Short mmCIF file of C-alpha atoms in Angstrom, two decimals:
data_model
loop_
_atom_site.label_atom_id
_atom_site.label_comp_id
_atom_site.label_asym_id
_atom_site.label_seq_id
_atom_site.Cartn_x
_atom_site.Cartn_y
_atom_site.Cartn_z
CA MET Y 1 0.00 0.00 0.00
CA SER Y 2 1.26 3.52 -0.84
CA ASP Y 3 2.30 5.96 1.87
CA ARG Y 4 0.39 9.12 2.51
CA CYS Y 5 1.05 12.11 0.23
CA ALA Y 6 4.34 13.82 1.08
CA ALA Y 7 2.54 17.18 0.93
CA GLY Y 8 0.37 16.16 3.88
CA CYS Y 9 -3.01 16.49 2.18
CA GLY Y 10 -4.22 13.13 3.49
CA PHE Y 11 -4.45 11.26 0.18
CA TYR Y 12 -2.02 8.54 -0.89
CA GLY Y 13 1.20 9.43 -2.64
CA SER Y 14 3.14 7.68 -5.37
CA SER Y 15 6.83 7.27 -6.09
CA GLU Y 16 5.95 8.36 -9.63
CA PHE Y 17 5.07 11.79 -8.21
CA ASN Y 18 7.95 12.14 -5.73
CA GLY Y 19 5.82 10.79 -2.91
CA MET Y 20 2.92 13.16 -3.58
CA CYS Y 21 -0.58 12.44 -4.80
CA SER Y 22 -1.41 13.37 -8.39
CA ARG Y 23 -3.25 16.57 -7.37
CA CYS Y 24 -0.45 17.99 -5.20
CA HIS Y 25 2.14 16.97 -7.79
CA ARG Y 26 0.20 18.76 -10.53
CA VAL Y 27 0.14 21.98 -8.46
CA ALA Y 28 3.83 21.66 -7.57
CA ALA Y 29 4.78 21.14 -11.22
CA ALA Y 30 2.70 24.13 -12.33
CA LEU Y 31 4.35 26.42 -9.75
CA ALA Y 32 7.93 25.22 -10.31
CA GLY Y 33 10.17 28.15 -11.17
CA GLN Y 34 7.69 30.75 -9.94
CA ARG Y 35 8.44 33.31 -7.24
CA ILE Y 36 5.58 33.28 -4.76
CA GLU Y 37 4.75 35.54 -1.84
CA LEU Y 38 2.72 35.09 1.33
CA GLU Y 39 -0.98 35.93 0.82
CA SER Y 40 -0.64 36.04 -2.95
CA VAL Y 41 -3.12 34.23 -5.23
CA VAL Y 42 -1.91 31.62 -7.72
CA GLU Y 43 -3.98 29.82 -10.34
CA VAL Y 44 -3.47 26.24 -11.46
CA ALA Y 45 -5.72 24.63 -14.10
CA GLY Y 46 -8.53 27.11 -13.43
CA THR Y 47 -8.40 26.70 -9.64
CA ARG Y 48 -7.27 29.66 -7.51
CA PHE Y 49 -5.17 29.10 -4.39
CA VAL Y 50 -4.14 31.46 -1.61
CA VAL Y 51 -0.54 31.13 -0.41
CA ALA Y 52 -1.15 30.72 3.33
CA GLU Y 53 2.40 29.96 4.48
CA VAL Y 54 5.90 30.21 3.07
CA LYS Y 55 8.96 28.81 4.88
CA PRO Y 56 11.42 30.02 5.85
CA TRP Y 57 10.70 33.49 4.35
CA VAL Y 58 7.53 35.20 3.12
CA VAL Y 59 8.87 35.19 -0.46
CA ALA Y 60 10.31 32.09 -2.10
CA GLN Y 61 11.28 30.53 -5.42
CA VAL Y 62 9.42 27.26 -6.00
CA THR Y 63 11.69 24.39 -7.02
CA THR Y 64 11.28 20.66 -7.53
CA GLU Y 65 12.38 20.26 -3.89
CA THR Y 66 9.64 22.55 -2.54
CA THR Y 67 6.88 20.84 -0.55
CA ILE Y 68 3.43 22.04 -1.62
CA LYS Y 69 0.68 21.45 0.93
CA LEU Y 70 -2.95 21.90 -0.14
CA GLU Y 71 -5.49 22.72 2.56
CA GLU Y 72 -9.25 22.22 2.42
CA PRO Y 73 -11.21 25.12 0.86
CA VAL Y 74 -12.39 27.75 3.35
CA ALA Y 75 -15.42 30.01 2.84
CA PRO Y 76 -14.75 33.79 2.94
CA TRP Y 77 -15.91 35.93 5.85
CA GLU Y 78 -19.55 36.96 5.92
CA ALA Y 79 -18.59 40.29 7.50
CA ILE Y 80 -15.66 42.06 9.16
CA ARG Y 81 -15.42 45.26 11.25
CA VAL Y 82 -12.31 47.43 11.12
CA MET Y 83 -11.01 50.43 13.07
CA ALA Y 84 -8.28 52.93 12.23
CA PHE Y 85 -5.50 53.80 14.66
CA ASP Y 86 -6.01 57.30 16.04
CA ASP Y 87 -2.45 58.41 15.30
CA THR Y 88 -2.86 57.65 11.56
CA CYS Y 89 -6.55 58.46 11.04
CA PRO Y 90 -7.40 61.46 8.80
CA ARG Y 91 -9.88 64.09 9.98
CA GLU Y 92 -12.33 63.22 7.21
CA ARG Y 93 -13.45 59.76 8.31
CA SER Y 94 -16.28 59.38 5.83
CA THR Y 95 -13.71 58.42 3.16
CA LEU Y 96 -12.07 55.61 5.12
CA PHE Y 97 -13.91 52.81 3.31
CA ASP Y 98 -13.80 54.12 -0.27
CA LYS Y 99 -10.30 55.58 -0.15
CA TYR Y 100 -8.41 53.12 2.03
CA VAL Y 101 -10.14 49.91 3.16
CA ALA Y 102 -11.88 48.78 -0.04
CA PRO Y 103 -8.81 49.46 -2.27
CA PHE Y 104 -6.59 47.45 0.11
CA PHE Y 105 -8.73 44.31 -0.12
CA ARG Y 106 -9.18 44.69 -3.89
CA ALA Y 107 -5.40 44.80 -4.26
CA ARG Y 108 -4.82 41.89 -1.82
CA PRO Y 109 -7.45 39.23 -2.64
CA GLY Y 110 -5.28 36.64 -0.89
CA ALA Y 111 -5.06 38.49 2.44
CA LEU Y 112 -5.82 35.97 5.18
CA VAL Y 113 -7.73 37.91 7.80
CA GLY Y 114 -8.75 37.13 11.35
CA GLU Y 115 -9.64 39.14 14.43
CA GLY Y 116 -6.61 41.29 15.27
CA TYR Y 117 -5.28 41.40 11.68
CA GLU Y 118 -3.61 44.74 10.89
CA PHE Y 119 -3.09 46.39 7.52
CA ALA Y 120 -2.30 49.79 6.06
CA ARG Y 121 -3.15 51.81 2.97
CA ASP Y 122 -1.49 55.14 2.15
CA LYS Y 123 -0.06 55.43 5.69
CA ILE Y 124 -3.45 54.85 7.37
CA ARG Y 125 -3.32 51.77 9.62
CA PHE Y 126 -6.31 49.60 10.53
CA ARG Y 127 -7.09 46.58 12.70
CA VAL Y 128 -9.85 44.00 12.23
CA VAL Y 129 -11.79 44.16 15.53
CA GLY Y 130 -14.69 41.84 14.69
CA VAL Y 131 -15.71 39.08 12.26
CA ARG Y 132 -18.81 37.10 11.34
CA PRO Y 133 -19.33 34.27 12.06
CA GLU Y 134 -17.94 35.27 15.46
CA SER Y 135 -17.38 31.65 16.46
CA GLN Y 136 -14.53 31.47 13.90
CA ARG Y 137 -12.67 34.64 14.97
CA ARG Y 138 -9.48 32.64 15.59
CA VAL Y 139 -9.49 31.38 12.00
CA ARG Y 140 -7.86 33.22 9.08
CA LYS Y 141 -10.02 33.59 5.97
CA VAL Y 142 -10.17 35.81 2.91
CA VAL Y 143 -12.35 38.86 2.35
CA SER Y 144 -14.34 38.42 -0.88
CA ALA Y 145 -16.67 40.64 -2.90
CA SER Y 146 -19.57 39.19 -0.89
CA THR Y 147 -18.02 40.09 2.49
CA GLU Y 148 -19.68 42.99 4.28
CA ILE Y 149 -17.01 45.43 5.50
CA VAL Y 150 -17.96 47.81 8.31
CA VAL Y 151 -15.59 50.69 9.11
CA ALA Y 152 -16.12 52.02 12.63
CA ARG Y 153 -16.22 55.77 13.16
CA GLU Y 154 -14.45 55.44 16.50
CA THR Y 155 -10.70 54.86 16.48
CA LEU Y 156 -8.20 52.68 18.30
CA PRO Y 157 -6.09 54.37 21.02
CA ARG Y 158 -3.11 56.42 19.91
CA ARG Y 159 0.09 54.35 19.89
CA PRO Y 160 3.49 55.46 21.18
CA LEU Y 161 5.32 56.93 18.18
CA LEU Y 162 8.83 55.84 17.28
CA GLN Y 163 11.60 58.42 17.44
CA HIS Y 164 14.33 55.98 16.39
CA VAL Y 165 14.50 52.35 15.24
CA ARG Y 166 17.63 50.30 14.55
CA LEU Y 167 17.42 47.41 12.07
CA VAL Y 168 20.02 44.96 10.79
CA PRO Y 169 19.51 42.47 7.94
CA TYR Y 170 19.82 38.72 8.20
CA GLN Y 171 23.02 37.51 6.56
CA GLU Y 172 21.25 35.05 4.25
CA THR Y 173 19.19 37.82 2.60
CA VAL Y 174 21.57 40.78 2.77
CA ASP Y 175 22.85 40.28 -0.79
CA GLN Y 176 19.34 40.83 -2.12
CA PHE Y 177 19.44 44.41 -0.85
CA PRO Y 178 22.98 45.81 -1.19
CA GLU Y 179 23.97 49.06 0.50
CA VAL Y 180 24.44 51.79 -2.14
CA ASP Y 181 24.73 55.43 -0.99
CA GLY Y 182 22.11 55.12 1.74
CA THR Y 183 19.57 53.41 -0.53
CA ARG Y 184 18.88 50.76 2.10
CA GLU Y 185 17.79 53.26 4.74
CA ALA Y 186 15.77 55.38 2.32
CA VAL Y 187 13.80 52.44 0.93
CA MET Y 188 13.22 50.79 4.32
CA SER Y 189 12.06 54.12 5.79
CA ALA Y 190 9.51 54.46 3.00
CA PHE Y 191 8.36 50.88 3.59
CA LEU Y 192 7.90 51.35 7.35
CA LEU Y 193 6.03 54.62 6.82
CA GLU Y 194 3.74 53.20 4.16
CA LYS Y 195 2.81 50.30 6.43
CA SER Y 196 2.78 52.58 9.53
CA LEU Y 197 4.02 49.47 11.31
CA THR Y 198 3.91 48.92 15.04
CA ILE Y 199 7.48 47.84 15.80
CA GLN Y 200 9.02 46.34 18.95
CA PRO Y 201 12.56 45.18 19.78
CA GLU Y 202 13.30 41.62 18.54
CA ASP Y 203 10.60 41.81 15.86
CA ASP Y 204 11.39 40.36 12.43
CA ILE Y 205 10.37 42.36 9.36
CA HIS Y 206 10.08 40.76 5.91
CA TRP Y 207 10.13 42.78 2.71
CA CYS Y 208 10.79 41.85 -0.92
CA GLY Y 209 12.67 38.68 -0.04
CA THR Y 210 14.80 40.37 2.64
CA ARG Y 211 14.54 39.81 6.37
CA TRP Y 212 15.42 42.35 9.08
CA ARG Y 213 15.83 42.19 12.86
CA VAL Y 214 14.72 45.05 15.10
CA ILE Y 215 17.66 45.60 17.45
CA ALA Y 216 16.41 48.62 19.43
CA THR Y 217 13.69 51.28 19.43
CA ASP Y 218 13.09 54.65 21.05
CA PRO Y 219 10.88 54.51 23.08
CA GLU Y 220 12.20 51.17 24.38
CA GLU Y 221 8.80 49.43 24.32
CA GLY Y 222 8.37 50.18 20.60
CA GLY Y 223 5.61 52.06 18.81
CA GLY Y 224 4.26 53.17 15.46
CA ALA Y 225 6.46 54.33 12.57
CA THR Y 226 5.86 57.89 11.32
CA GLU Y 227 7.46 60.28 8.84
CA ASN Y 228 9.58 61.61 11.72
CA THR Y 229 10.98 58.20 12.71
CA MET Y 230 14.76 58.04 12.26
CA LEU Y 231 15.88 54.70 10.82
CA HIS Y 232 19.36 53.28 11.48
CA THR Y 233 20.64 50.24 9.57
CA ASP Y 234 24.31 50.26 10.62
CA GLY Y 235 25.60 47.18 12.37
CA PHE Y 236 26.63 43.66 11.47
CA PRO Y 237 24.05 41.31 9.86
CA VAL Y 238 22.64 38.57 12.07
CA GLU Y 239 22.18 34.92 11.10
CA SER Y 240 19.21 32.63 11.56
CA CYS Y 241 19.31 29.02 12.71
CA ARG Y 242 19.52 26.66 9.73
CA LYS Y 243 17.12 24.25 11.47
CA CYS Y 244 14.37 26.86 11.91
CA SER Y 245 13.90 30.60 11.37
CA ARG Y 246 14.89 31.83 14.86
CA ILE Y 247 17.97 33.97 15.36
CA SER Y 248 21.15 31.95 15.91
CA ALA Y 249 23.16 31.92 19.12
CA TYR Y 250 25.76 29.24 18.31
CA THR Y 251 27.78 27.77 15.46
CA CYS Y 252 28.20 24.01 15.09
CA GLU Y 253 31.83 23.09 15.80
CA GLU Y 254 31.63 19.75 14.01
CA PRO Y 255 34.45 19.66 11.41
CA GLY Y 256 33.01 20.48 7.99
CA CYS Y 257 29.70 21.79 9.39
CA GLY Y 258 29.77 25.28 10.94
CA ILE Y 259 26.10 26.11 10.44
CA PRO Y 260 24.41 28.68 12.73
CA LEU Y 261 22.10 27.25 15.40
CA CYS Y 262 19.52 28.56 17.85
CA VAL Y 263 19.24 27.58 21.52
CA THR Y 264 16.73 24.81 20.73
CA HIS Y 265 18.62 23.16 17.87
CA HIS Y 266 22.03 22.80 19.44
CA THR Y 267 23.61 20.51 21.99
CA LYS Y 268 26.98 20.44 23.72
CA MET Y 269 29.72 17.87 23.22
CA ASP Y 270 33.04 18.27 25.03
CA GLY Y 271 31.89 21.76 25.94
CA GLU Y 272 31.44 22.85 22.31
CA PRO Y 273 28.14 23.51 20.49
CA ARG Y 274 27.02 20.92 17.95
CA CYS Y 275 23.99 20.36 15.73
CA ILE Y 276 21.60 17.93 17.36
CA ASP Y 277 22.48 15.69 14.37
CA HIS Y 278 26.12 15.55 15.53
CA GLY Y 279 25.69 15.71 19.31
CA PRO Y 280 25.63 12.78 21.74
CA SER Y 281 21.86 12.93 22.12
CA ALA Y 282 21.12 13.07 18.39
CA CYS Y 283 19.04 9.90 18.32
CA SER Y 284 16.78 10.99 21.17
CA THR Y 285 16.51 14.63 20.09
CA MET Y 286 15.70 14.42 16.39
#
């Protein structure tokens, strides 16, 4: 009897399709070579799919080694209720739906929304504060043309505003965004302002295939980015664990290895850090 599909859909796979079922293999073959992004919409043989998760980054190139997992179809929301943050909200609130909210969801048909989801359009930041059916508020679903969108006239409390934020890139993505005459800071400043992001120390920020670590903020507890926020990108790049996406704290000392490792995915042998694959407890840890 065949094993279950390698993509985890629940059907049976076949060695003919690299361990996948025929459906998952067909989707994987159709997407091979494409660059996909989180919450984008892709179409295969007339069927539209939302990209719900991309590992380890939010943007990736699909290859023959990429695992494609197909989830069961999910109905769109019946209704959602959104509020603007007070520190970004314009005085004329009657235009919030037509000028900001509706255009955002038209441009992002693959946005997976749940209660607490935040988004921005033209520097105005919003949060989804209610959904229908309410019993599914922990679920992420799309907003379709049939979804009723209610924009509240009241606003969310004003956030602390960032005076300074210091970011450094992750080493594995730094080459995708080279430093040329301050271009890095200028472009990242525009990105943070456009999204009016709420940023805290130790946050990770993903943009256009690059990944950034928030090292420090002023005020210390973080806050919302504004046009007056000073961005600093000096400092050495950090590395992420090659076993997961967390920031690394160690390097494997096994001869010929040397990969960066986080606290979880390392062990000690003779006082030196090792991959769990190379350490003494490898069999019981993996």
